[in-house]
Coordinates of C-alpha atoms and ligand atoms in Angstrom, one line a residue:
M568 CA -87.8 34.2 55.8
S569 CA -91.0 32.5 56.8
G570 CA -91.7 28.9 55.8
R571 CA -95.3 29.2 56.7
P572 CA -97.6 28.5 53.7
V573 CA -99.7 31.4 52.6
R574 CA -103.3 30.4 53.2
K575 CA -104.8 33.8 54.0
V576 CA -104.2 37.1 52.2
V577 CA -105.3 40.3 53.8
I578 CA -105.7 43.3 51.5
A579 CA -105.6 46.6 53.4
G580 CA -107.5 49.3 51.4
G581 CA -110.2 49.3 48.9
G582 CA -109.4 51.9 46.2
T583 CA -108.7 51.0 42.6
A584 CA -105.6 49.1 43.8
G585 CA -107.3 47.1 46.6
W586 CA -110.2 45.9 44.5
T587 CA -108.1 45.2 41.4
V588 CA -105.8 43.0 43.5
A589 CA -108.8 41.4 45.2
A590 CA -110.5 40.6 41.8
A591 CA -107.3 39.2 40.3
L592 CA -106.4 37.0 43.3
V593 CA -109.9 35.6 43.9
K594 CA -110.4 34.9 40.2
N595 CA -107.1 33.1 39.8
I596 CA -106.2 31.5 43.1
G597 CA -109.3 31.9 45.1
S598 CA -109.7 28.1 45.5
L599 CA -106.3 28.0 47.3
V600 CA -106.3 31.0 49.5
E601 CA -108.8 32.9 51.6
I602 CA -108.9 36.6 50.7
V603 CA -110.1 39.4 53.0
L604 CA -110.2 43.1 52.2
V605 CA -110.4 45.8 54.8
E606 CA -111.5 49.3 53.9
S607 CA -112.8 52.4 55.5
D608 CA -115.7 54.3 53.9
A609 CA -114.9 57.2 56.3
I610 CA -111.4 57.6 54.8
G611 CA -112.4 57.1 51.2
T612 CA -110.2 56.8 48.1
V613 CA -108.0 59.3 46.3
G614 CA -110.9 59.7 43.7
V615 CA -108.7 60.3 40.7
G616 CA -107.1 57.9 38.2
E617 CA -109.5 57.9 35.3
S618 CA -107.2 57.5 32.2
T619 CA -105.8 54.1 31.4
I620 CA -103.5 52.5 28.8
P621 CA -104.2 49.3 26.8
T622 CA -103.0 47.0 29.6
A623 CA -106.5 47.5 31.1
R624 CA -108.1 45.6 28.2
R625 CA -105.7 42.7 28.4
F626 CA -106.2 42.6 32.2
H627 CA -110.0 42.6 31.8
E628 CA -109.8 39.8 29.3
L629 CA -107.7 37.8 31.8
L630 CA -110.5 38.2 34.4
G631 CA -113.2 37.5 31.9
I632 CA -114.8 40.9 32.3
D633 CA -117.4 41.8 29.7
E634 CA -116.4 45.0 28.0
R635 CA -119.9 46.3 27.3
E636 CA -120.9 45.7 31.0
F637 CA -117.7 47.4 32.2
V638 CA -118.1 50.4 29.9
R639 CA -121.7 50.9 31.1
A640 CA -120.9 50.5 34.8
T641 CA -118.0 52.8 34.8
Q642 CA -119.4 55.5 32.4
A643 CA -116.3 54.8 30.4
S644 CA -115.3 56.2 27.0
F645 CA -112.5 55.0 24.7
K646 CA -109.0 56.4 24.5
L647 CA -106.6 56.2 21.6
G648 CA -103.7 58.2 23.1
I649 CA -102.8 61.5 24.5
S650 CA -102.8 64.9 22.9
F651 CA -99.8 66.9 24.2
E652 CA -100.5 70.6 23.8
N653 CA -98.1 73.5 24.4
W654 CA -95.3 71.2 25.6
T655 CA -92.7 72.6 23.2
R656 CA -94.1 76.0 22.8
D657 CA -97.5 77.6 23.1
R658 CA -100.0 76.5 20.4
E659 CA -98.0 73.5 19.3
R660 CA -99.4 70.0 19.6
Y661 CA -98.3 66.4 19.1
F662 CA -100.0 63.1 19.6
H663 CA -98.8 60.1 21.5
S664 CA -101.0 57.2 20.2
F665 CA -101.3 53.7 21.3
G666 CA -100.9 52.5 17.8
T667 CA -98.0 51.8 15.5
V668 CA -96.5 54.6 13.4
G669 CA -95.8 53.8 9.8
R670 CA -94.2 50.5 8.8
S671 CA -90.8 49.4 10.0
T672 CA -88.5 47.0 8.2
W673 CA -86.1 44.5 9.8
M674 CA -83.2 46.8 9.0
A675 CA -84.6 50.2 10.0
D676 CA -87.5 51.4 12.0
F677 CA -90.0 53.7 10.4
Q678 CA -88.6 57.0 11.7
H679 CA -85.4 56.5 9.7
M680 CA -87.4 56.3 6.5
W681 CA -89.6 59.2 7.5
L682 CA -86.7 61.4 8.4
E683 CA -85.1 60.6 5.0
A684 CA -88.4 61.3 3.2
R685 CA -88.8 64.6 5.1
A686 CA -85.3 65.6 4.1
M687 CA -86.2 64.8 0.5
G688 CA -89.4 66.9 0.8
V689 CA -91.7 63.9 0.2
A690 CA -93.1 63.2 3.7
G691 CA -96.2 64.5 5.4
P692 CA -96.4 65.0 9.2
L693 CA -95.6 62.0 11.3
E694 CA -99.2 61.9 12.5
D695 CA -100.3 61.0 9.0
Y696 CA -98.9 57.5 9.4
S697 CA -100.8 56.4 12.5
L698 CA -104.3 55.1 12.3
E699 CA -105.0 55.7 16.0
T700 CA -103.8 59.3 15.7
Q701 CA -105.9 60.0 12.6
A702 CA -108.9 58.4 14.2
A703 CA -108.4 60.3 17.4
L704 CA -107.9 63.7 15.8
T705 CA -111.1 63.3 13.7
G706 CA -113.1 62.0 16.6
K707 CA -113.6 58.5 15.1
F708 CA -113.6 55.2 16.9
R709 CA -114.7 51.6 16.7
A710 CA -113.9 48.8 19.2
G711 CA -113.1 45.3 18.2
S712 CA -111.5 44.1 14.9
G713 CA -114.5 44.8 12.7
E714 CA -114.4 46.0 9.1
G715 CA -111.3 47.7 7.9
S716 CA -109.4 48.4 11.1
S717 CA -108.5 47.2 14.5
L718 CA -107.5 50.0 16.8
N719 CA -105.2 49.7 19.9
Y720 CA -107.2 51.5 22.6
A721 CA -107.8 51.9 26.3
Y722 CA -110.4 53.6 28.4
H723 CA -111.3 56.7 30.3
L724 CA -113.3 55.6 33.4
D725 CA -115.0 56.9 36.5
A726 CA -112.6 56.0 39.3
T727 CA -115.2 55.6 42.0
A728 CA -117.5 53.5 39.8
Y729 CA -114.5 51.3 38.7
G730 CA -113.7 50.4 42.4
Q731 CA -117.4 49.6 42.9
Y732 CA -117.5 47.5 39.7
L733 CA -114.5 45.5 40.7
R734 CA -115.9 45.0 44.2
G735 CA -119.1 43.7 42.6
F736 CA -116.9 41.3 40.6
A737 CA -114.8 40.1 43.5
E738 CA -117.2 39.7 46.4
P739 CA -119.4 37.1 44.7
L740 CA -116.3 35.1 43.9
G741 CA -115.4 34.9 47.6
V742 CA -113.6 38.0 48.8
T743 CA -114.7 39.0 52.3
R744 CA -114.9 42.7 52.8
I745 CA -114.5 44.2 56.3
E746 CA -115.5 47.8 56.9
G747 CA -113.4 49.5 59.5
K748 CA -110.5 51.8 60.2
I749 CA -107.1 50.2 60.7
G750 CA -105.7 51.7 63.8
D751 CA -102.6 49.5 64.4
V752 CA -100.4 47.1 62.5
R753 CA -98.9 44.4 64.8
L754 CA -95.6 42.7 64.0
N755 CA -94.3 39.3 65.0
P756 CA -91.5 40.2 67.5
E757 CA -89.3 37.5 66.2
S758 CA -89.6 37.6 62.4
G759 CA -90.6 41.2 62.1
F760 CA -93.4 40.0 59.8
I761 CA -96.8 41.6 59.9
A762 CA -99.0 39.4 62.2
S763 CA -102.3 41.3 62.2
L764 CA -104.2 44.5 61.6
V765 CA -106.1 45.9 64.5
L766 CA -109.2 47.9 63.7
D767 CA -110.4 50.9 65.7
N768 CA -113.4 48.7 66.9
G769 CA -110.9 46.2 68.4
E770 CA -111.3 43.6 65.7
I771 CA -108.0 41.8 65.0
I772 CA -107.4 40.5 61.4
E773 CA -104.6 38.0 61.1
G774 CA -103.1 36.8 57.9
D775 CA -100.1 35.2 56.2
L776 CA -99.5 37.7 53.4
F777 CA -100.6 41.4 53.6
I778 CA -101.1 43.6 50.5
D779 CA -100.8 47.2 51.3
C780 CA -103.3 49.2 49.2
T781 CA -103.8 52.0 51.7
G782 CA -102.8 54.7 49.1
F783 CA -100.4 57.5 50.0
R784 CA -100.8 56.6 53.7
A785 CA -98.8 53.4 53.1
L786 CA -99.8 52.1 56.6
L787 CA -98.2 48.7 56.4
I788 CA -95.2 49.0 54.1
E789 CA -94.0 52.4 55.6
G790 CA -96.1 52.9 58.8
A791 CA -95.3 49.5 60.2
L792 CA -92.3 48.2 58.2
E793 CA -90.4 51.5 57.6
T794 CA -89.3 50.4 54.2
G795 CA -88.2 53.9 53.0
Y796 CA -89.0 56.0 50.0
E797 CA -86.8 57.2 47.1
D798 CA -87.8 60.7 46.3
W799 CA -87.7 61.6 42.6
T800 CA -88.8 65.2 43.0
H801 CA -85.5 66.5 41.6
W802 CA -86.6 65.0 38.2
L803 CA -90.3 65.2 38.5
S804 CA -90.9 68.4 40.4
T805 CA -94.7 68.7 40.2
D806 CA -96.1 67.9 43.7
R807 CA -99.7 68.9 43.7
A808 CA -102.9 68.4 41.7
L809 CA -106.3 70.0 41.7
A810 CA -109.1 67.8 40.5
V811 CA -112.5 69.0 39.4
Q812 CA -115.4 67.5 37.4
T813 CA -117.2 69.5 34.7
K814 CA -120.2 69.0 32.5
A815 CA -119.4 67.9 28.9
V816 CA -119.7 70.7 26.3
G817 CA -119.6 68.4 23.3
P818 CA -119.1 64.9 22.1
A819 CA -116.5 62.9 24.1
R820 CA -113.1 63.0 22.5
P821 CA -111.4 59.5 22.1
Y822 CA -108.2 60.8 23.8
T823 CA -106.9 62.4 26.9
R824 CA -105.6 66.0 26.7
A825 CA -102.4 67.0 28.5
I826 CA -102.1 70.8 28.2
A827 CA -98.9 72.4 29.5
H828 CA -99.2 75.6 31.6
R829 CA -96.5 77.8 33.2
A830 CA -95.8 75.5 36.1
G831 CA -97.1 72.0 35.0
W832 CA -100.0 70.7 33.0
Q833 CA -103.7 70.3 32.9
W834 CA -105.6 67.1 32.1
Q835 CA -108.9 66.6 30.4
I836 CA -110.5 63.2 30.5
P837 CA -113.9 62.8 28.8
L838 CA -116.3 60.2 30.3
Q839 CA -119.9 59.5 29.3
H840 CA -121.6 61.6 32.0
R841 CA -119.0 64.3 32.7
V842 CA -115.4 65.4 32.1
G843 CA -112.5 64.8 34.6
N844 CA -110.2 67.8 34.8
G845 CA -107.1 68.5 36.8
L846 CA -104.2 70.8 37.2
V847 CA -100.8 69.3 38.0
Y848 CA -98.3 71.8 39.2
S849 CA -95.1 72.5 41.2
S850 CA -95.9 74.3 44.4
A851 CA -92.5 75.9 44.3
H852 CA -93.6 77.7 41.1
L853 CA -97.4 78.2 41.6
S854 CA -99.4 78.9 44.7
D855 CA -102.5 76.9 45.4
D856 CA -104.7 80.0 45.0
D857 CA -103.1 80.8 41.7
A858 CA -103.5 77.2 40.6
I859 CA -107.2 77.3 41.4
R860 CA -107.6 80.5 39.4
L861 CA -105.7 79.0 36.5
L862 CA -107.8 75.8 36.6
E863 CA -111.0 77.7 36.7
S864 CA -110.0 79.9 33.8
R865 CA -109.1 76.9 31.7
V866 CA -111.8 74.3 32.2
E867 CA -114.5 74.0 29.6
G868 CA -118.1 73.5 30.9
E869 CA -119.8 74.1 34.2
M870 CA -117.9 72.8 37.3
L871 CA -119.8 70.1 39.0
T872 CA -117.5 69.9 42.1
D873 CA -115.2 72.2 44.0
P874 CA -111.5 71.8 43.0
R875 CA -109.9 69.2 45.4
L876 CA -106.2 69.5 46.3
I877 CA -104.0 66.4 46.3
R878 CA -100.4 66.4 47.4
Y879 CA -97.9 63.9 46.3
V880 CA -94.2 63.2 46.0
S881 CA -93.1 61.4 42.9
G882 CA -90.9 58.5 43.8
T883 CA -90.8 54.8 44.8
R884 CA -90.8 52.7 47.9
R885 CA -87.3 51.2 48.3
A886 CA -88.9 47.8 48.1
S887 CA -92.5 47.1 47.1
W888 CA -92.3 43.6 48.6
N889 CA -90.8 43.7 52.2
R890 CA -91.1 40.7 54.5
N891 CA -94.7 39.4 54.2
C892 CA -96.1 42.7 52.8
V893 CA -96.5 43.7 49.2
A894 CA -97.4 47.3 48.5
I895 CA -99.5 47.8 45.4
G896 CA -100.9 51.1 44.1
L897 CA -100.1 54.5 45.6
S898 CA -98.6 52.9 48.7
S899 CA -95.7 51.5 46.5
G900 CA -94.9 54.9 45.0
F901 CA -96.2 57.3 42.5
V902 CA -94.8 58.7 39.3
E903 CA -96.9 61.6 38.4
P904 CA -99.9 60.9 36.1
L905 CA -98.7 62.4 32.8
E906 CA -98.8 59.1 30.9
S907 CA -101.6 57.5 32.9
T908 CA -99.4 54.6 34.1
S909 CA -100.5 54.0 37.7
I910 CA -103.5 51.7 37.0
H911 CA -101.3 49.8 34.6
L912 CA -98.7 49.4 37.3
I913 CA -101.4 48.0 39.7
M914 CA -102.5 45.5 37.1
I915 CA -98.9 44.4 36.3
A916 CA -98.1 44.2 40.0
V917 CA -100.9 41.8 40.8
T918 CA -100.1 39.8 37.6
R919 CA -96.5 39.5 38.7
L920 CA -97.6 38.6 42.2
L921 CA -99.7 35.8 40.8
Q922 CA -96.7 34.5 38.8
L923 CA -94.4 34.7 41.9
F924 CA -97.0 33.9 44.5
P925 CA -95.4 32.5 47.7
F926 CA -97.8 29.5 48.1
S927 CA -95.3 27.6 50.3
G928 CA -94.2 30.6 52.3
V929 CA -92.7 34.0 51.8
N930 CA -89.1 33.7 50.7
E931 CA -86.4 36.2 50.0
A932 CA -85.6 35.1 46.4
L933 CA -89.2 35.6 45.3
A934 CA -89.4 39.0 46.9
A935 CA -86.1 40.0 45.3
R936 CA -87.2 38.9 41.9
Y937 CA -90.5 40.8 42.3
N938 CA -88.7 43.9 43.4
D939 CA -86.1 43.8 40.6
L940 CA -88.8 43.4 37.9
S941 CA -90.9 46.2 39.4
R942 CA -88.1 48.6 39.7
T943 CA -86.9 48.0 36.1
E944 CA -90.3 48.7 34.7
L945 CA -90.9 51.8 36.9
E946 CA -87.5 53.3 36.0
G947 CA -88.4 53.0 32.3
I948 CA -91.7 54.8 33.0
R949 CA -89.9 57.4 35.1
D950 CA -87.5 58.2 32.3
F951 CA -90.2 58.4 29.7
I952 CA -92.1 61.0 31.8
I953 CA -89.0 63.0 32.5
L954 CA -88.4 63.1 28.8
H955 CA -91.5 65.2 28.2
Y956 CA -90.4 67.8 30.8
H957 CA -86.8 67.9 29.9
L958 CA -87.2 68.4 26.1
N959 CA -89.3 71.5 26.3
E960 CA -88.8 74.8 24.5
R961 CA -90.7 77.0 26.9
A962 CA -87.8 79.4 27.5
G963 CA -88.3 82.1 30.1
E964 CA -90.7 80.3 32.4
P965 CA -88.8 79.3 35.6
F966 CA -90.5 75.9 36.0
W967 CA -89.7 74.9 32.4
D968 CA -86.2 76.4 32.4
R969 CA -85.3 74.3 35.4
C970 CA -86.7 71.2 33.7
R971 CA -84.6 71.9 30.6
I972 CA -81.3 72.3 32.5
M973 CA -81.8 69.7 35.2
E974 CA -79.5 66.6 35.4
I975 CA -81.5 63.6 34.2
P976 CA -80.9 59.9 34.9
D977 CA -78.0 58.5 32.9
S978 CA -80.3 55.9 31.4
L979 CA -82.4 58.7 29.9
A980 CA -79.4 60.8 28.9
S981 CA -77.9 58.0 26.9
R982 CA -81.2 57.3 25.2
I983 CA -81.6 60.9 24.2
A984 CA -78.0 61.0 22.9
L985 CA -78.6 57.9 20.9
F986 CA -81.7 59.3 19.2
R987 CA -80.1 62.7 18.7
E988 CA -77.0 61.2 17.0
S989 CA -78.7 58.4 15.0
A990 CA -82.5 58.5 15.3
T991 CA -82.3 55.1 17.0
A992 CA -84.8 54.2 19.7
F993 CA -85.3 51.0 21.5
Q994 CA -87.6 49.2 24.0
A995 CA -85.5 47.4 26.6
N996 CA -86.6 44.1 28.3
D997 CA -89.5 44.5 30.7
E998 CA -90.0 48.1 29.5
L999 CA -93.5 49.4 29.0
F1000 CA -93.1 51.9 26.3
R1001 CA -92.6 50.7 22.8
I1002 CA -90.3 52.2 20.1
D1003 CA -93.3 54.0 18.6
S1004 CA -93.9 55.7 21.9
W1005 CA -90.4 56.9 22.4
V1006 CA -90.2 58.1 18.8
Q1007 CA -93.6 60.0 18.9
V1008 CA -92.6 61.8 22.1
M1009 CA -88.9 62.5 21.2
L1010 CA -89.9 63.9 17.8
G1011 CA -93.0 65.6 19.3
Q1012 CA -90.9 67.3 21.9
G1013 CA -88.6 68.7 19.1
L1014 CA -85.6 66.4 19.4
Q1015 CA -84.1 66.4 15.9
P1016 CA -81.7 63.6 15.0
D1017 CA -78.4 64.6 13.4
S1018 CA -78.4 61.5 11.2
H1019 CA -80.5 58.4 10.4
H1020 CA -80.2 55.0 8.7
A1021 CA -79.5 55.1 5.0
L1022 CA -82.2 52.7 4.0
G1023 CA -84.5 55.5 2.8
R1024 CA -81.7 56.9 0.7
M1025 CA -81.3 53.5 -1.0
I1026 CA -85.0 53.3 -1.7
G1027 CA -84.9 56.7 -3.4
A1028 CA -87.2 59.7 -3.3
E1029 CA -89.7 58.5 -5.8
R1030 CA -90.4 55.1 -4.3
L1031 CA -90.2 56.3 -0.7
G1032 CA -92.5 59.3 -1.4
G1033 CA -94.9 57.0 -3.2
S1034 CA -95.0 54.4 -0.5
L1035 CA -95.5 57.1 2.2
A1036 CA -98.3 58.7 0.3
S1037 CA -100.1 55.5 -0.2
L1038 CA -99.7 54.6 3.4
A1039 CA -101.1 57.9 4.5
A1040 CA -104.0 57.6 2.0
N1041 CA -104.8 54.2 3.3
I1042 CA -104.9 55.4 6.9
R1043 CA -107.0 58.4 6.0
Q1044 CA -109.5 56.1 4.2
Q1045 CA -109.6 53.6 7.1
A1046 CA -110.1 56.4 9.7
G1047 CA -112.7 58.0 7.5
S1048 CA -114.7 54.8 7.4
L1049 CA -115.0 54.6 11.2
P1050 CA -118.0 55.9 13.1
Q1051 CA -117.8 59.0 15.3
H1052 CA -116.6 58.1 18.8
Q1053 CA -119.7 59.5 20.5
A1054 CA -122.1 57.7 18.1
F1055 CA -120.2 54.4 18.7
L1056 CA -120.4 55.0 22.4
D1057 CA -124.1 55.8 22.4
A1058 CA -124.7 52.5 20.5
F1059 CA -122.2 50.4 22.5
S1060 CA -123.4 51.6 25.9
P1061 CA -127.0 52.8 25.4
Q1062 CA -127.3 54.9 28.5
A1063 CA -124.4 57.1 27.1
Q1064 CA -125.6 60.5 26.1
P1065 CA -123.4 63.6 25.9
S1066 CA -124.4 65.8 28.8
G1067 CA -123.7 69.2 27.5
Ligands
FAD2377 C1 -103.5 63.7 40.7 C2 -103.5 62.3 40.3 C3 -104.0 61.9 39.1 C4 -104.0 60.5 38.7 N1 -104.3 60.2 37.4 C5 -104.2 58.9 37.0 C6 -104.6 58.5 35.7 O1 -105.0 59.3 34.9 N2 -104.4 57.2 35.4 C7 -103.8 56.3 36.3 O2 -103.6 55.1 35.9 N3 -103.6 56.6 37.5 C8 -103.7 57.9 37.9 N4 -103.4 58.2 39.2 C9 -103.1 57.2 40.2 C10 -104.4 56.5 40.6 O3 -105.3 57.5 41.1 C11 -104.1 55.4 41.6 O4 -103.1 54.6 41.2 C12 -105.3 54.6 41.9 O5 -106.4 55.4 42.2 C13 -105.1 53.6 43.0 O6 -105.1 54.3 44.3 P1 -105.0 53.4 45.6 O7 -106.0 52.4 45.5 O8 -103.6 52.9 45.7 O9 -105.2 54.4 46.7 P2 -106.6 55.1 47.3 O10 -107.6 55.3 46.2 O11 -106.1 56.2 48.1 O12 -107.2 53.9 48.2 C14 -106.7 53.7 49.5 C15 -107.6 52.8 50.3 O13 -107.1 52.5 51.6 C16 -108.1 52.8 52.5 N5 -107.5 53.2 53.8 C17 -106.5 54.1 54.0 N6 -106.2 54.2 55.3 C18 -107.0 53.3 55.9 C19 -107.2 52.9 57.3 N7 -106.5 53.4 58.3 N8 -108.1 51.9 57.5 C20 -108.8 51.3 56.6 N9 -108.7 51.7 55.3 C21 -107.8 52.6 55.0 C22 -109.0 53.9 51.9 O14 -110.2 53.9 52.5 C23 -109.0 53.4 50.5 O15 -110.0 52.4 50.4 C24 -103.5 59.6 39.6 C25 -103.1 60.0 40.9 C26 -103.1 61.3 41.2 C27 -102.7 61.7 42.6

């Protein structure tokens, strides 16, 4: 590939991806490389992406972002997990928390003991053994590791405000922002590398490394380099979303709601000043007009905006790093938003890029390593999301019937078989979701293991029941001692007032 040292990085696009990349690059290697970001106000951003996972906290720490300032600037609230409602059948709910569930031993993870205790009649619901779940469901929250408890949490944030906040962080550190519409991407005729971006006003922006953050348009990685896209619609068949903002009708819940409907699901994301809502659906099973009616009938609170339609195709770019272009954000692919993983993927992508940065020139080995790591992680996330759809019990609804009988990736099929036969779950190398996550969702979606480890049997009903009861009591007591989420938010970010 090119031996030319990378001295100038050009970021195309200024949504959450563009500004996250700009902030991380300038903070960490800004003394070595010049960083330019081109964005077009006329085109705007996708405007959704408001629910995060705990990676955001670690990433902010890495950048030295002050949590209080960030929460205030982005009207953020705190998130302890996701409440999945109606995914198995109507009126059934389970919670996927960011915390640990129960206590595992070196020999057997917690679910084995819980399953034994349940068979013996001495276990409560799985939710009793997670502090994050108990806090979420009772509307409690406290940040930090203060008295009594330390919760694993993430944020709900205003997507537009977040981009502006990161811009405010990156520009003073030295990122140059250029406003303009990219009309053309020029390639070097010999190497096929990107040589420059040409703006509609004629300005030419040259660079050594180009980061494609142009969203679904993928102007560089696809428009210019024709990298190709792997379509995963046969597994993840929702392809449209309607997004709408509403007034809050009560205190902000410290969790995202994902409520299944006949052809997809609905999100509810509480912020300080409003609630983000959306309907995700399969256009083969629900028309846009019916989707609008369904969304309008289900939102709580006055609508502050008109429903906005977003089309997407779940899948991945064949390579995120191609020649001297790295696609980050929606340009690199999109796995639908059920587990709020896209912003995480952006943060991990730029972290990975920093670790493998081609200071001395783009080379194939670095690109291949980056692509391998990215794909492994994405496939794990893909499988985890397919799991929710595949293990549904909503018989008689064509969308859900199809999800239940569809062929699934071998990697997921073997994981489900392992859990069904033996209650064993695992987190593979470079995989995002921990054992706790797999267990909460597999059990939550109604997957009943045929057998489990005998450790619980060896412990015996009396001791096992006693230890589970005391664990649950301890968690109840800890959750009970936490402040209400809304009260904590009001004190943490003084402008925060419930707007309902
Ligand atoms: C329905 C839906 C719900 C989602 N929910 C979540 C969620 O809850 N959690 C989560 O983590 N993620 C979520 N995501 C994903 C999340 O929205 C994105 O990952 C995130 O917003 C990053 O988007 P982006 O910056 O890649 O693209 P965009 O926001 O689309 O930004 C693209 C940028 O490129 C610029 N651009 C494009 N063309 C040109 C041009 N010709 N010239 C100059 N500039 C140009 C635009 O102006 C803009 O600045 C969701 C996505 C969808 C579709």
